[in-house]
């Protein structure tokens, strides 16, 4: 249970009513990274509740360096059992002051103008009806300067429509606002509460399977169908590259990640994921084991005696340590992450990590002795890759999910030794296995 949920159960009042006289209702201020200029900005979090509605988390970010700002509203509760639809008949300017909570999954429509803000196109907001209209106007006017230069006809039509939206704030004629939220977490204020508002109609409905899919939830029947098709889906994953949308870890721009399920001969299945960002050019790849943690750890020792050993396939999981005793080198399990490459590719990655990308040998603060030692290490790695210096490459993986190709398979490899061992308590602790219980559960009768 989260801290917020614990406080809600105890009734200590984490979520406060907004009041200028209540010091406890002041926002929490924290430092956070600005994704526009990568300098430190300020985020303000306010846990509040809307009367006759529910609790909300209001966040506001501002950056003093580049003046970038952003506001967002998130529902503090769960997705409701039913969706909700608010239909408000706006008849006076007082209606423009009604508080409106619009979640990410809500759509907003004004039928008189044939205008709609689709779901998942805006972040959640806590505003008034007038603020909702102003936000729509600013969104339409955002790229008008470019449109006027490239497509004057479209820009003229948008200006005309923006004028109609602005006239709505004068309420010269009545219009209707419809907010439809399948998650049930949107809200339009009733100023007459707890009495009924004749101009506001609130209706609840059961979500369709498509709406459940958009919210990331499914019913029991859909779950059963998914279990029935698991085998065919797994076979499909083996034969094609799957792609899904994500955000770039460098610039946070929309990017795509490709995922492929690969069967390694004489080993197991692994999942290879590669992300490519068209905005900043950032590329990254990662390998995940397709199976569970093995009962025993694996220690693979390969004696590199010939340049042909550099072409052996190699899988280094993210829990694997790499050792080269002859060079007195050890690489921890957290470094380099999971990789499916060759022996040569792993050695080059080690050289780049230690020499090329090492922050301690860059800039004026780097000492000459340290720089010379690391450069000498890089030369030794080059000698190993060329075959001039025989060494032992050891992969020690407590999870047992690493692999080095046996070029003599199915016969034994005279230059490679594979050992299985029982993990220590500390290794199980690092893997999170000591507190994991998957057996011995008993079914409990709910009535008792």
Tab-separated table of C-alpha atoms in Angstrom:
chain	number	residue	atom	x	y	z
A	1	UNK	CA	0.000	0.000	0.000
A	2	UNK	CA	1.347	3.437	-0.930
A	3	UNK	CA	1.886	6.258	1.531
A	4	UNK	CA	-1.049	8.179	0.071
A	5	UNK	CA	-3.348	5.164	0.419
A	6	UNK	CA	-2.208	4.591	4.018
A	7	UNK	CA	-2.932	8.186	4.923
A	8	UNK	CA	-6.333	7.961	3.265
A	9	UNK	CA	-7.191	4.868	5.311
A	10	UNK	CA	-6.082	6.477	8.569
A	11	UNK	CA	-8.045	9.604	7.706
A	12	UNK	CA	-5.185	11.991	8.481
A	13	UNK	CA	-6.198	14.232	5.617
A	14	UNK	CA	-3.389	14.145	3.076
A	15	UNK	CA	-5.744	15.582	0.449
A	16	UNK	CA	-6.739	19.075	1.571
A	17	UNK	CA	-9.449	21.413	0.369
A	18	UNK	CA	-7.972	24.389	-1.469
A	19	UNK	CA	-7.933	27.315	0.939
A	20	UNK	CA	-5.794	30.431	1.220
A	21	UNK	CA	-6.022	30.289	5.041
A	22	UNK	CA	-4.819	26.676	5.408
A	23	UNK	CA	-1.055	26.311	5.610
A	24	UNK	CA	-1.320	22.539	5.274
A	25	UNK	CA	-2.804	22.940	1.793
A	26	UNK	CA	0.364	24.563	0.460
A	27	UNK	CA	2.082	22.716	-2.430
A	28	UNK	CA	5.195	20.591	-2.042
A	29	UNK	CA	8.166	22.053	-3.939
A	30	UNK	CA	10.858	19.754	-5.352
A	31	UNK	CA	13.738	20.204	-7.793
A	32	UNK	CA	13.460	18.286	-11.056
A	33	UNK	CA	15.112	18.149	-14.462
A	34	UNK	CA	13.831	20.374	-17.268
A	35	UNK	CA	13.405	18.247	-20.401
A	36	UNK	CA	13.716	21.354	-22.581
A	37	UNK	CA	17.144	22.722	-21.519
A	38	UNK	CA	18.309	19.939	-19.121
A	39	UNK	CA	18.804	22.419	-16.274
A	40	UNK	CA	17.230	22.160	-12.820
A	41	UNK	CA	13.659	23.416	-12.620
A	42	UNK	CA	10.972	23.413	-9.961
A	43	UNK	CA	7.969	21.110	-9.664
A	44	UNK	CA	5.080	21.928	-7.323
A	45	UNK	CA	2.780	19.103	-6.222
A	46	UNK	CA	-0.555	19.779	-4.567
A	47	UNK	CA	-2.729	16.986	-3.182
A	48	UNK	CA	-6.240	18.378	-3.198
A	49	UNK	CA	-9.826	17.237	-3.463
A	50	UNK	CA	-12.754	18.601	-5.412
A	51	UNK	CA	-15.961	18.958	-3.352
A	52	UNK	CA	-18.544	16.286	-4.209
A	53	UNK	CA	-15.959	14.611	-6.460
A	54	UNK	CA	-12.634	12.961	-5.517
A	55	UNK	CA	-8.922	13.499	-4.815
A	56	UNK	CA	-6.507	14.866	-7.416
A	57	UNK	CA	-2.772	15.406	-7.763
A	58	UNK	CA	-2.042	18.788	-9.379
A	59	UNK	CA	1.533	19.251	-10.634
A	60	UNK	CA	3.109	22.385	-12.083
A	61	UNK	CA	6.639	22.645	-13.503
A	62	UNK	CA	8.560	25.854	-14.243
A	63	UNK	CA	12.148	26.376	-15.394
A	64	UNK	CA	13.912	29.640	-14.526
A	65	UNK	CA	16.583	29.016	-17.172
A	66	UNK	CA	14.471	28.658	-20.338
A	67	UNK	CA	11.043	29.791	-18.994
A	68	UNK	CA	9.450	26.495	-20.049
A	69	UNK	CA	6.401	25.536	-17.999
A	70	UNK	CA	3.920	22.703	-17.843
A	71	UNK	CA	0.892	21.765	-15.760
A	72	UNK	CA	-0.793	18.423	-15.337
A	73	UNK	CA	-3.574	16.821	-13.314
A	74	UNK	CA	-3.706	13.144	-12.355
A	75	UNK	CA	-6.479	11.268	-10.637
A	76	UNK	CA	-5.300	9.981	-7.247
A	77	UNK	CA	-7.775	7.118	-7.315
A	78	UNK	CA	-8.213	4.108	-9.537
A	79	UNK	CA	-10.079	3.783	-12.835
A	80	UNK	CA	-13.763	3.773	-11.974
A	81	UNK	CA	-16.085	0.829	-12.594
A	82	UNK	CA	-18.085	2.832	-15.161
A	83	UNK	CA	-17.443	5.659	-17.579
A	84	UNK	CA	-19.066	9.063	-17.167
A	85	UNK	CA	-20.465	11.635	-19.560
A	86	UNK	CA	-21.131	15.269	-18.552
A	87	UNK	CA	-23.443	17.364	-20.734
A	88	UNK	CA	-23.497	21.045	-19.744
A	89	UNK	CA	-25.828	23.611	-21.295
A	90	UNK	CA	-23.989	26.955	-21.113
A	91	UNK	CA	-26.490	29.806	-20.802
A	92	UNK	CA	-24.577	32.601	-19.033
A	93	UNK	CA	-21.052	33.885	-18.352
A	94	UNK	CA	-21.259	32.487	-14.821
A	95	UNK	CA	-21.152	29.012	-16.364
A	96	UNK	CA	-17.658	29.803	-17.725
A	97	UNK	CA	-16.390	29.869	-14.123
A	98	UNK	CA	-17.364	26.264	-13.413
A	99	UNK	CA	-14.422	24.067	-12.452
A	100	UNK	CA	-13.659	21.364	-15.028
A	101	UNK	CA	-11.408	18.344	-14.499
A	102	UNK	CA	-10.471	16.736	-17.811
A	103	UNK	CA	-8.376	13.566	-17.535
A	104	UNK	CA	-6.058	12.197	-20.242
A	105	UNK	CA	-8.678	9.705	-21.406
A	106	UNK	CA	-11.535	12.222	-21.708
A	107	UNK	CA	-12.818	13.756	-24.926
A	108	UNK	CA	-14.450	17.207	-25.042
A	109	UNK	CA	-17.027	18.229	-27.661
A	110	UNK	CA	-18.989	21.352	-28.600
A	111	UNK	CA	-21.673	20.036	-31.006
A	112	UNK	CA	-22.768	23.508	-32.171
A	113	UNK	CA	-19.316	24.104	-33.717
A	114	UNK	CA	-18.699	20.461	-34.655
A	115	UNK	CA	-15.559	20.748	-32.503
A	116	UNK	CA	-13.931	17.889	-30.572
A	117	UNK	CA	-10.768	17.380	-28.516
A	118	UNK	CA	-10.090	13.624	-28.867
A	119	UNK	CA	-9.044	11.483	-25.922
A	120	UNK	CA	-5.320	11.056	-25.138
A	121	UNK	CA	-4.354	14.169	-27.136
A	122	UNK	CA	-3.929	16.422	-24.086
A	123	UNK	CA	-2.588	15.951	-20.588
A	124	UNK	CA	-5.075	16.038	-17.746
A	125	UNK	CA	-6.014	19.536	-16.593
A	126	UNK	CA	-7.801	21.266	-13.735
A	127	UNK	CA	-9.290	24.497	-15.028
A	128	UNK	CA	-12.527	26.329	-15.667
A	129	UNK	CA	-14.742	26.107	-18.714
A	130	UNK	CA	-13.223	29.372	-19.927
A	131	UNK	CA	-9.734	27.946	-19.374
A	132	UNK	CA	-10.661	24.849	-21.387
A	133	UNK	CA	-11.700	27.045	-24.322
A	134	UNK	CA	-8.541	29.164	-24.007
A	135	UNK	CA	-6.391	26.037	-24.054
A	136	UNK	CA	-8.087	24.857	-27.251
A	137	UNK	CA	-7.561	28.302	-28.824
A	138	UNK	CA	-3.859	28.382	-27.931
A	139	UNK	CA	-3.408	24.887	-29.366
A	140	UNK	CA	-4.962	25.907	-32.693
A	141	UNK	CA	-2.926	29.132	-32.870
A	142	UNK	CA	0.374	27.449	-32.031
A	143	UNK	CA	1.693	27.000	-35.605
A	144	UNK	CA	-0.355	29.655	-37.364
A	145	UNK	CA	2.718	31.667	-38.413
A	146	UNK	CA	4.088	28.686	-40.299
A	147	UNK	CA	0.717	27.846	-41.820
A	148	UNK	CA	0.243	31.386	-43.106
A	149	UNK	CA	3.547	31.086	-44.963
A	150	UNK	CA	3.047	27.551	-46.310
A	151	UNK	CA	-0.736	27.129	-46.610
A	152	UNK	CA	-2.627	30.467	-46.343
A	153	UNK	CA	-6.025	28.890	-47.071
A	154	UNK	CA	-5.824	26.477	-44.139
A	155	UNK	CA	-4.506	29.233	-41.880
A	156	UNK	CA	-7.446	31.472	-42.828
A	157	UNK	CA	-9.965	28.723	-42.015
A	158	UNK	CA	-8.303	28.113	-38.644
A	159	UNK	CA	-8.402	31.846	-37.846
A	160	UNK	CA	-12.084	31.865	-38.676
A	161	UNK	CA	-12.758	28.872	-36.420
A	162	UNK	CA	-10.669	30.387	-33.596
A	163	UNK	CA	-12.850	33.475	-33.816
A	164	UNK	CA	-15.935	31.324	-33.292
A	165	UNK	CA	-14.368	29.723	-30.206
A	166	UNK	CA	-13.518	33.123	-28.737
A	167	UNK	CA	-17.089	34.312	-29.267
A	168	UNK	CA	-18.297	31.448	-27.105
A	169	UNK	CA	-16.841	33.249	-24.073
A	170	UNK	CA	-19.298	36.123	-24.684
A	171	UNK	CA	-22.183	33.619	-24.431
A	172	UNK	CA	-24.211	35.568	-26.978
A	173	UNK	CA	-26.049	32.321	-27.690
A	174	UNK	CA	-26.349	29.091	-25.766
A	175	UNK	CA	-24.004	26.180	-26.527
A	176	UNK	CA	-23.348	22.690	-25.155
A	177	UNK	CA	-20.174	21.163	-23.702
A	178	UNK	CA	-19.916	17.365	-23.614
A	179	UNK	CA	-17.085	15.655	-21.695
A	180	UNK	CA	-17.001	11.888	-22.156
A	181	UNK	CA	-14.498	9.967	-20.006
A	182	UNK	CA	-14.414	6.131	-20.074
A	183	UNK	CA	-12.203	6.089	-16.937
A	184	UNK	CA	-14.840	7.988	-14.929
A	185	UNK	CA	-12.242	10.433	-13.542
A	186	UNK	CA	-13.412	13.685	-15.167
A	187	UNK	CA	-15.688	16.222	-13.526
A	188	UNK	CA	-17.767	19.351	-14.174
A	189	UNK	CA	-18.702	21.475	-11.152
A	190	UNK	CA	-22.263	21.774	-9.966
A	191	UNK	CA	-22.440	25.195	-8.220
A	192	UNK	CA	-25.825	24.255	-6.691
A	193	UNK	CA	-24.560	21.060	-5.023
A	194	UNK	CA	-25.939	19.131	-3.242
A	195	UNK	CA	-29.051	20.267	-5.126
A	196	UNK	CA	-29.600	19.187	-8.722
A	197	UNK	CA	-28.380	21.404	-11.569
A	198	UNK	CA	-30.956	21.627	-14.355
A	199	UNK	CA	-28.289	22.656	-16.909
A	200	UNK	CA	-25.939	19.760	-16.104
A	201	UNK	CA	-26.684	16.168	-17.026
A	202	UNK	CA	-24.466	13.416	-15.644
A	203	UNK	CA	-24.799	9.876	-17.016
A	204	UNK	CA	-22.801	6.724	-16.290
A	205	UNK	CA	-22.280	3.864	-18.719
A	206	UNK	CA	-20.531	0.517	-19.093
A	207	UNK	CA	-17.319	0.649	-21.099
A	208	UNK	CA	-16.989	-1.202	-24.392
A	209	UNK	CA	-14.123	-3.701	-24.963
A	210	UNK	CA	-12.443	-1.100	-27.196
A	211	UNK	CA	-12.531	1.497	-24.417
A	212	UNK	CA	-11.128	-1.039	-21.944
A	213	UNK	CA	-8.283	-1.719	-24.358
A	214	UNK	CA	-7.520	2.010	-24.652
A	215	UNK	CA	-7.334	2.258	-20.854
A	216	UNK	CA	-5.062	-0.800	-20.663
A	217	UNK	CA	-7.556	-3.061	-18.888
A	218	UNK	CA	-9.453	-6.132	-20.025
A	219	UNK	CA	-12.332	-8.271	-18.856
A	220	UNK	CA	-12.161	-11.926	-17.847
A	221	UNK	CA	-13.392	-13.215	-21.204
A	222	UNK	CA	-10.707	-11.288	-23.041
A	223	UNK	CA	-8.110	-12.648	-20.609
A	224	UNK	CA	-9.284	-16.213	-21.268
A	225	UNK	CA	-9.063	-15.690	-25.019
A	226	UNK	CA	-5.538	-14.340	-24.575
A	227	UNK	CA	-4.514	-17.491	-22.671
A	228	UNK	CA	-5.947	-19.672	-25.428
A	229	UNK	CA	-3.888	-17.894	-28.084
A	230	UNK	CA	-0.615	-17.708	-26.136
A	231	UNK	CA	0.988	-20.504	-28.117
A	232	UNK	CA	0.146	-18.994	-31.513
A	233	UNK	CA	1.243	-15.527	-30.383
A	234	UNK	CA	4.593	-16.920	-29.224
A	235	UNK	CA	5.097	-18.575	-32.596
A	236	UNK	CA	4.264	-15.267	-34.303
A	237	UNK	CA	6.853	-13.447	-32.183
A	238	UNK	CA	9.527	-15.927	-33.300
A	239	UNK	CA	8.874	-15.183	-36.967
A	240	UNK	CA	8.571	-11.386	-37.044
A	241	UNK	CA	9.969	-8.174	-35.617
A	242	UNK	CA	7.499	-6.402	-33.336
A	243	UNK	CA	7.519	-2.612	-33.069
A	244	UNK	CA	5.958	-0.407	-30.407
A	245	UNK	CA	6.047	3.317	-29.687
A	246	UNK	CA	8.102	4.761	-26.837
A	247	UNK	CA	10.000	7.925	-25.871
A	248	UNK	CA	13.689	8.548	-26.506
A	249	UNK	CA	15.712	8.309	-23.245
A	250	UNK	CA	17.861	11.242	-24.369
A	251	UNK	CA	15.481	13.883	-25.782
A	252	UNK	CA	12.080	12.388	-24.744
A	253	UNK	CA	10.839	12.680	-28.350
A	254	UNK	CA	8.524	9.968	-29.768
A	255	UNK	CA	10.606	7.027	-30.987
A	256	UNK	CA	10.121	3.377	-31.936
A	257	UNK	CA	11.497	0.202	-30.375
A	258	UNK	CA	11.923	-3.005	-32.365
A	259	UNK	CA	11.716	-6.329	-30.510
A	260	UNK	CA	12.648	-9.795	-31.780
A	261	UNK	CA	12.526	-13.183	-30.086
A	262	UNK	CA	15.677	-15.155	-31.044
A	263	UNK	CA	16.486	-18.817	-30.365
A	264	UNK	CA	20.190	-19.299	-29.588
A	265	UNK	CA	21.338	-22.798	-30.657
A	266	UNK	CA	22.136	-25.150	-27.750
A	267	UNK	CA	20.962	-22.486	-25.262
A	268	UNK	CA	17.608	-20.719	-24.893
A	269	UNK	CA	15.441	-17.922	-26.255
A	270	UNK	CA	16.375	-14.274	-25.752
A	271	UNK	CA	14.567	-11.019	-26.513
A	272	UNK	CA	16.541	-8.389	-28.433
A	273	UNK	CA	15.242	-4.803	-28.263
A	274	UNK	CA	16.612	-1.852	-30.258
A	275	UNK	CA	15.480	1.781	-29.981
A	276	UNK	CA	16.160	4.392	-32.678
A	277	UNK	CA	15.306	8.103	-32.316
A	278	UNK	CA	14.881	10.101	-35.541
A	279	UNK	CA	14.969	13.420	-33.653
A	280	UNK	CA	18.395	13.269	-31.971
A	281	UNK	CA	19.872	10.165	-33.606
A	282	UNK	CA	20.224	8.283	-30.314
A	283	UNK	CA	20.400	4.508	-30.670
A	284	UNK	CA	20.416	1.843	-28.007
A	285	UNK	CA	19.987	-1.929	-27.862
A	286	UNK	CA	19.350	-4.331	-25.028
A	287	UNK	CA	19.054	-8.081	-24.574
A	288	UNK	CA	16.721	-9.763	-22.083
A	289	UNK	CA	16.569	-13.436	-21.230
A	290	UNK	CA	13.423	-15.120	-22.508
A	291	UNK	CA	13.390	-17.613	-19.632
A	292	UNK	CA	13.431	-17.707	-15.864
A	293	UNK	CA	16.389	-17.471	-13.505
A	294	UNK	CA	18.227	-20.806	-13.517
A	295	UNK	CA	18.491	-22.903	-10.376
A	296	UNK	CA	22.306	-22.751	-10.560
A	297	UNK	CA	24.706	-20.002	-11.550
A	298	UNK	CA	27.014	-20.359	-14.569
A	299	UNK	CA	30.724	-19.607	-14.882
A	300	UNK	CA	32.101	-19.782	-18.442
A	301	UNK	CA	35.879	-19.648	-18.957
A	302	UNK	CA	37.083	-19.276	-22.562
A	303	UNK	CA	40.794	-19.424	-23.439
A	304	UNK	CA	41.371	-17.005	-26.342
A	305	UNK	CA	44.238	-18.497	-28.339
A	306	UNK	CA	43.367	-17.670	-31.954
A	307	UNK	CA	41.904	-14.680	-33.831
A	308	UNK	CA	39.043	-16.933	-34.955
A	309	UNK	CA	37.796	-16.956	-31.344
A	310	UNK	CA	36.797	-13.309	-31.828
A	311	UNK	CA	33.887	-14.376	-34.067
A	312	UNK	CA	32.216	-16.576	-31.437
A	313	UNK	CA	28.667	-15.517	-30.565
A	314	UNK	CA	28.318	-14.302	-27.001
A	315	UNK	CA	25.349	-13.441	-24.794
A	316	UNK	CA	26.085	-11.345	-21.721
A	317	UNK	CA	23.061	-10.867	-19.515
A	318	UNK	CA	22.667	-7.796	-17.324
A	319	UNK	CA	23.500	-9.921	-14.244
A	320	UNK	CA	26.815	-11.186	-15.655
A	321	UNK	CA	30.332	-10.172	-14.523
A	322	UNK	CA	33.263	-10.227	-16.972
A	323	UNK	CA	36.805	-11.060	-15.835
A	324	UNK	CA	40.174	-11.142	-17.640
A	325	UNK	CA	42.678	-12.427	-15.030
A	326	UNK	CA	45.780	-11.809	-17.174
A	327	UNK	CA	44.901	-8.089	-17.379
A	328	UNK	CA	43.684	-7.923	-13.758
A	329	UNK	CA	40.360	-6.654	-15.069
A	330	UNK	CA	36.864	-7.191	-13.695
A	331	UNK	CA	33.606	-5.690	-15.000
A	332	UNK	CA	30.612	-5.634	-12.633
A	333	UNK	CA	27.193	-6.992	-13.513
A	334	UNK	CA	25.590	-3.548	-13.858
A	335	UNK	CA	28.024	-2.309	-16.531
A	336	UNK	CA	27.245	-2.517	-20.279
A	337	UNK	CA	23.818	-4.095	-19.601
A	338	UNK	CA	22.622	-7.104	-21.589
A	339	UNK	CA	24.327	-7.722	-24.936
A	340	UNK	CA	24.121	-10.282	-27.727
A	341	UNK	CA	27.293	-9.815	-29.732
A	342	UNK	CA	30.623	-11.531	-30.498
A	343	UNK	CA	33.724	-11.897	-28.338
A	344	UNK	CA	35.353	-9.125	-30.380
A	345	UNK	CA	32.304	-6.905	-29.948
A	346	UNK	CA	32.373	-7.380	-26.153
A	347	UNK	CA	36.092	-6.547	-25.967
A	348	UNK	CA	35.577	-3.395	-28.047
A	349	UNK	CA	32.697	-2.337	-25.791
A	350	UNK	CA	34.940	-2.854	-22.755
A	351	UNK	CA	37.659	-0.697	-24.343
A	352	UNK	CA	35.158	2.063	-25.173
A	353	UNK	CA	33.768	1.995	-21.633
A	354	UNK	CA	37.154	2.093	-19.920
A	355	UNK	CA	39.110	4.342	-22.307
A	356	UNK	CA	36.982	6.302	-24.799
A	357	UNK	CA	33.955	7.072	-22.608
A	358	UNK	CA	35.740	7.312	-19.264
A	359	UNK	CA	35.009	10.757	-17.717
A	360	UNK	CA	38.125	10.537	-15.499
A	361	UNK	CA	40.546	10.891	-18.432
A	362	UNK	CA	38.750	13.835	-20.062
A	363	UNK	CA	39.249	17.531	-19.288
A	364	UNK	CA	41.898	19.447	-17.384
A	365	UNK	CA	41.324	17.562	-14.133
A	366	UNK	CA	42.589	14.238	-15.546
A	367	UNK	CA	45.944	13.099	-14.200
A	368	UNK	CA	48.623	12.015	-16.673
A	369	UNK	CA	49.433	8.798	-14.783
A	370	UNK	CA	45.856	7.599	-14.839
A	371	UNK	CA	45.468	8.499	-18.505
A	372	UNK	CA	48.625	6.586	-19.434
A	373	UNK	CA	47.510	3.498	-17.504
A	374	UNK	CA	44.112	3.441	-19.172
A	375	UNK	CA	45.608	4.003	-22.620
A	376	UNK	CA	48.007	1.125	-21.960
A	377	UNK	CA	45.017	-1.040	-21.006
A	378	UNK	CA	43.358	-0.115	-24.295
A	379	UNK	CA	46.465	-1.235	-26.190
A	380	UNK	CA	46.403	-4.571	-24.365
A	381	UNK	CA	42.783	-5.069	-25.393
A	382	UNK	CA	43.798	-4.409	-29.032
A	383	UNK	CA	46.506	-7.050	-28.707
A	384	UNK	CA	43.965	-9.544	-27.378
A	385	UNK	CA	41.618	-8.826	-30.296
A	386	UNK	CA	44.453	-9.310	-32.804
A	387	UNK	CA	45.387	-12.660	-31.208
A	388	UNK	CA	48.847	-11.540	-30.130
A	389	UNK	CA	48.077	-11.951	-26.391
A	390	UNK	CA	46.308	-15.150	-25.245
A	391	UNK	CA	44.030	-14.523	-22.259
A	392	UNK	CA	41.137	-16.147	-20.435
A	393	UNK	CA	37.711	-14.479	-20.820
A	394	UNK	CA	35.447	-15.414	-17.898
A	395	UNK	CA	31.695	-14.794	-17.774
A	396	UNK	CA	30.309	-15.281	-14.258
A	397	UNK	CA	26.497	-15.103	-14.236
A	398	UNK	CA	24.669	-15.980	-10.981
A	399	UNK	CA	21.361	-16.073	-12.900
A	400	UNK	CA	22.733	-18.618	-15.402
A	401	UNK	CA	21.491	-16.647	-18.429
A	402	UNK	CA	24.815	-15.956	-20.224
A	403	UNK	CA	26.270	-17.958	-23.097
A	404	UNK	CA	29.371	-18.346	-25.284
A	405	UNK	CA	29.192	-20.230	-28.592
A	406	UNK	CA	30.747	-23.680	-28.718
A	407	UNK	CA	32.185	-23.967	-32.230
A	408	UNK	CA	32.709	-27.724	-31.710
A	409	UNK	CA	29.065	-28.409	-30.751
A	410	UNK	CA	27.665	-30.924	-30.053
A	411	UNK	CA	31.138	-32.081	-28.969
A	412	UNK	CA	32.952	-30.503	-26.041
A	413	UNK	CA	35.075	-27.391	-26.637
A	414	UNK	CA	38.683	-27.956	-25.480
A	415	UNK	CA	39.214	-24.195	-24.963
A	416	UNK	CA	36.022	-23.532	-23.001
A	417	UNK	CA	35.001	-24.654	-19.536
A	418	UNK	CA	31.424	-24.302	-18.266
A	419	UNK	CA	30.808	-24.674	-14.529
A	420	UNK	CA	27.525	-24.748	-12.641
A	421	UNK	CA	27.523	-23.603	-9.023
A	422	UNK	CA	25.136	-22.918	-6.168
A	423	UNK	CA	24.549	-19.220	-5.550
A	424	UNK	CA	25.524	-17.681	-2.237
A	425	UNK	CA	23.040	-15.872	-0.003
A	426	UNK	CA	24.490	-12.518	-1.136
A	427	UNK	CA	24.035	-13.401	-4.812
A	428	UNK	CA	20.425	-14.447	-4.211
A	429	UNK	CA	19.921	-11.174	-2.361
A	430	UNK	CA	21.275	-9.190	-5.346
A	431	UNK	CA	18.880	-11.061	-7.649
A	432	UNK	CA	15.931	-10.513	-5.292
A	433	UNK	CA	15.361	-14.237	-4.776
A	434	UNK	CA	15.600	-14.495	-0.991
A	435	UNK	CA	12.245	-12.795	-0.405
A	436	UNK	CA	10.506	-14.349	-3.408
A	437	UNK	CA	7.988	-17.111	-2.683
A	438	UNK	CA	6.296	-18.900	-5.588
A	439	UNK	CA	5.281	-22.197	-3.966
A	440	UNK	CA	3.287	-23.431	-0.989
A	441	UNK	CA	0.367	-21.018	-1.276
A	442	UNK	CA	-2.950	-22.293	0.048
A	443	UNK	CA	-6.349	-21.328	-1.249
A	444	UNK	CA	-8.309	-19.328	1.331
A	445	UNK	CA	-12.087	-19.320	1.474
A	446	UNK	CA	-13.278	-15.711	1.080
A	447	UNK	CA	-16.255	-16.316	3.374
A	448	UNK	CA	-13.940	-17.253	6.255
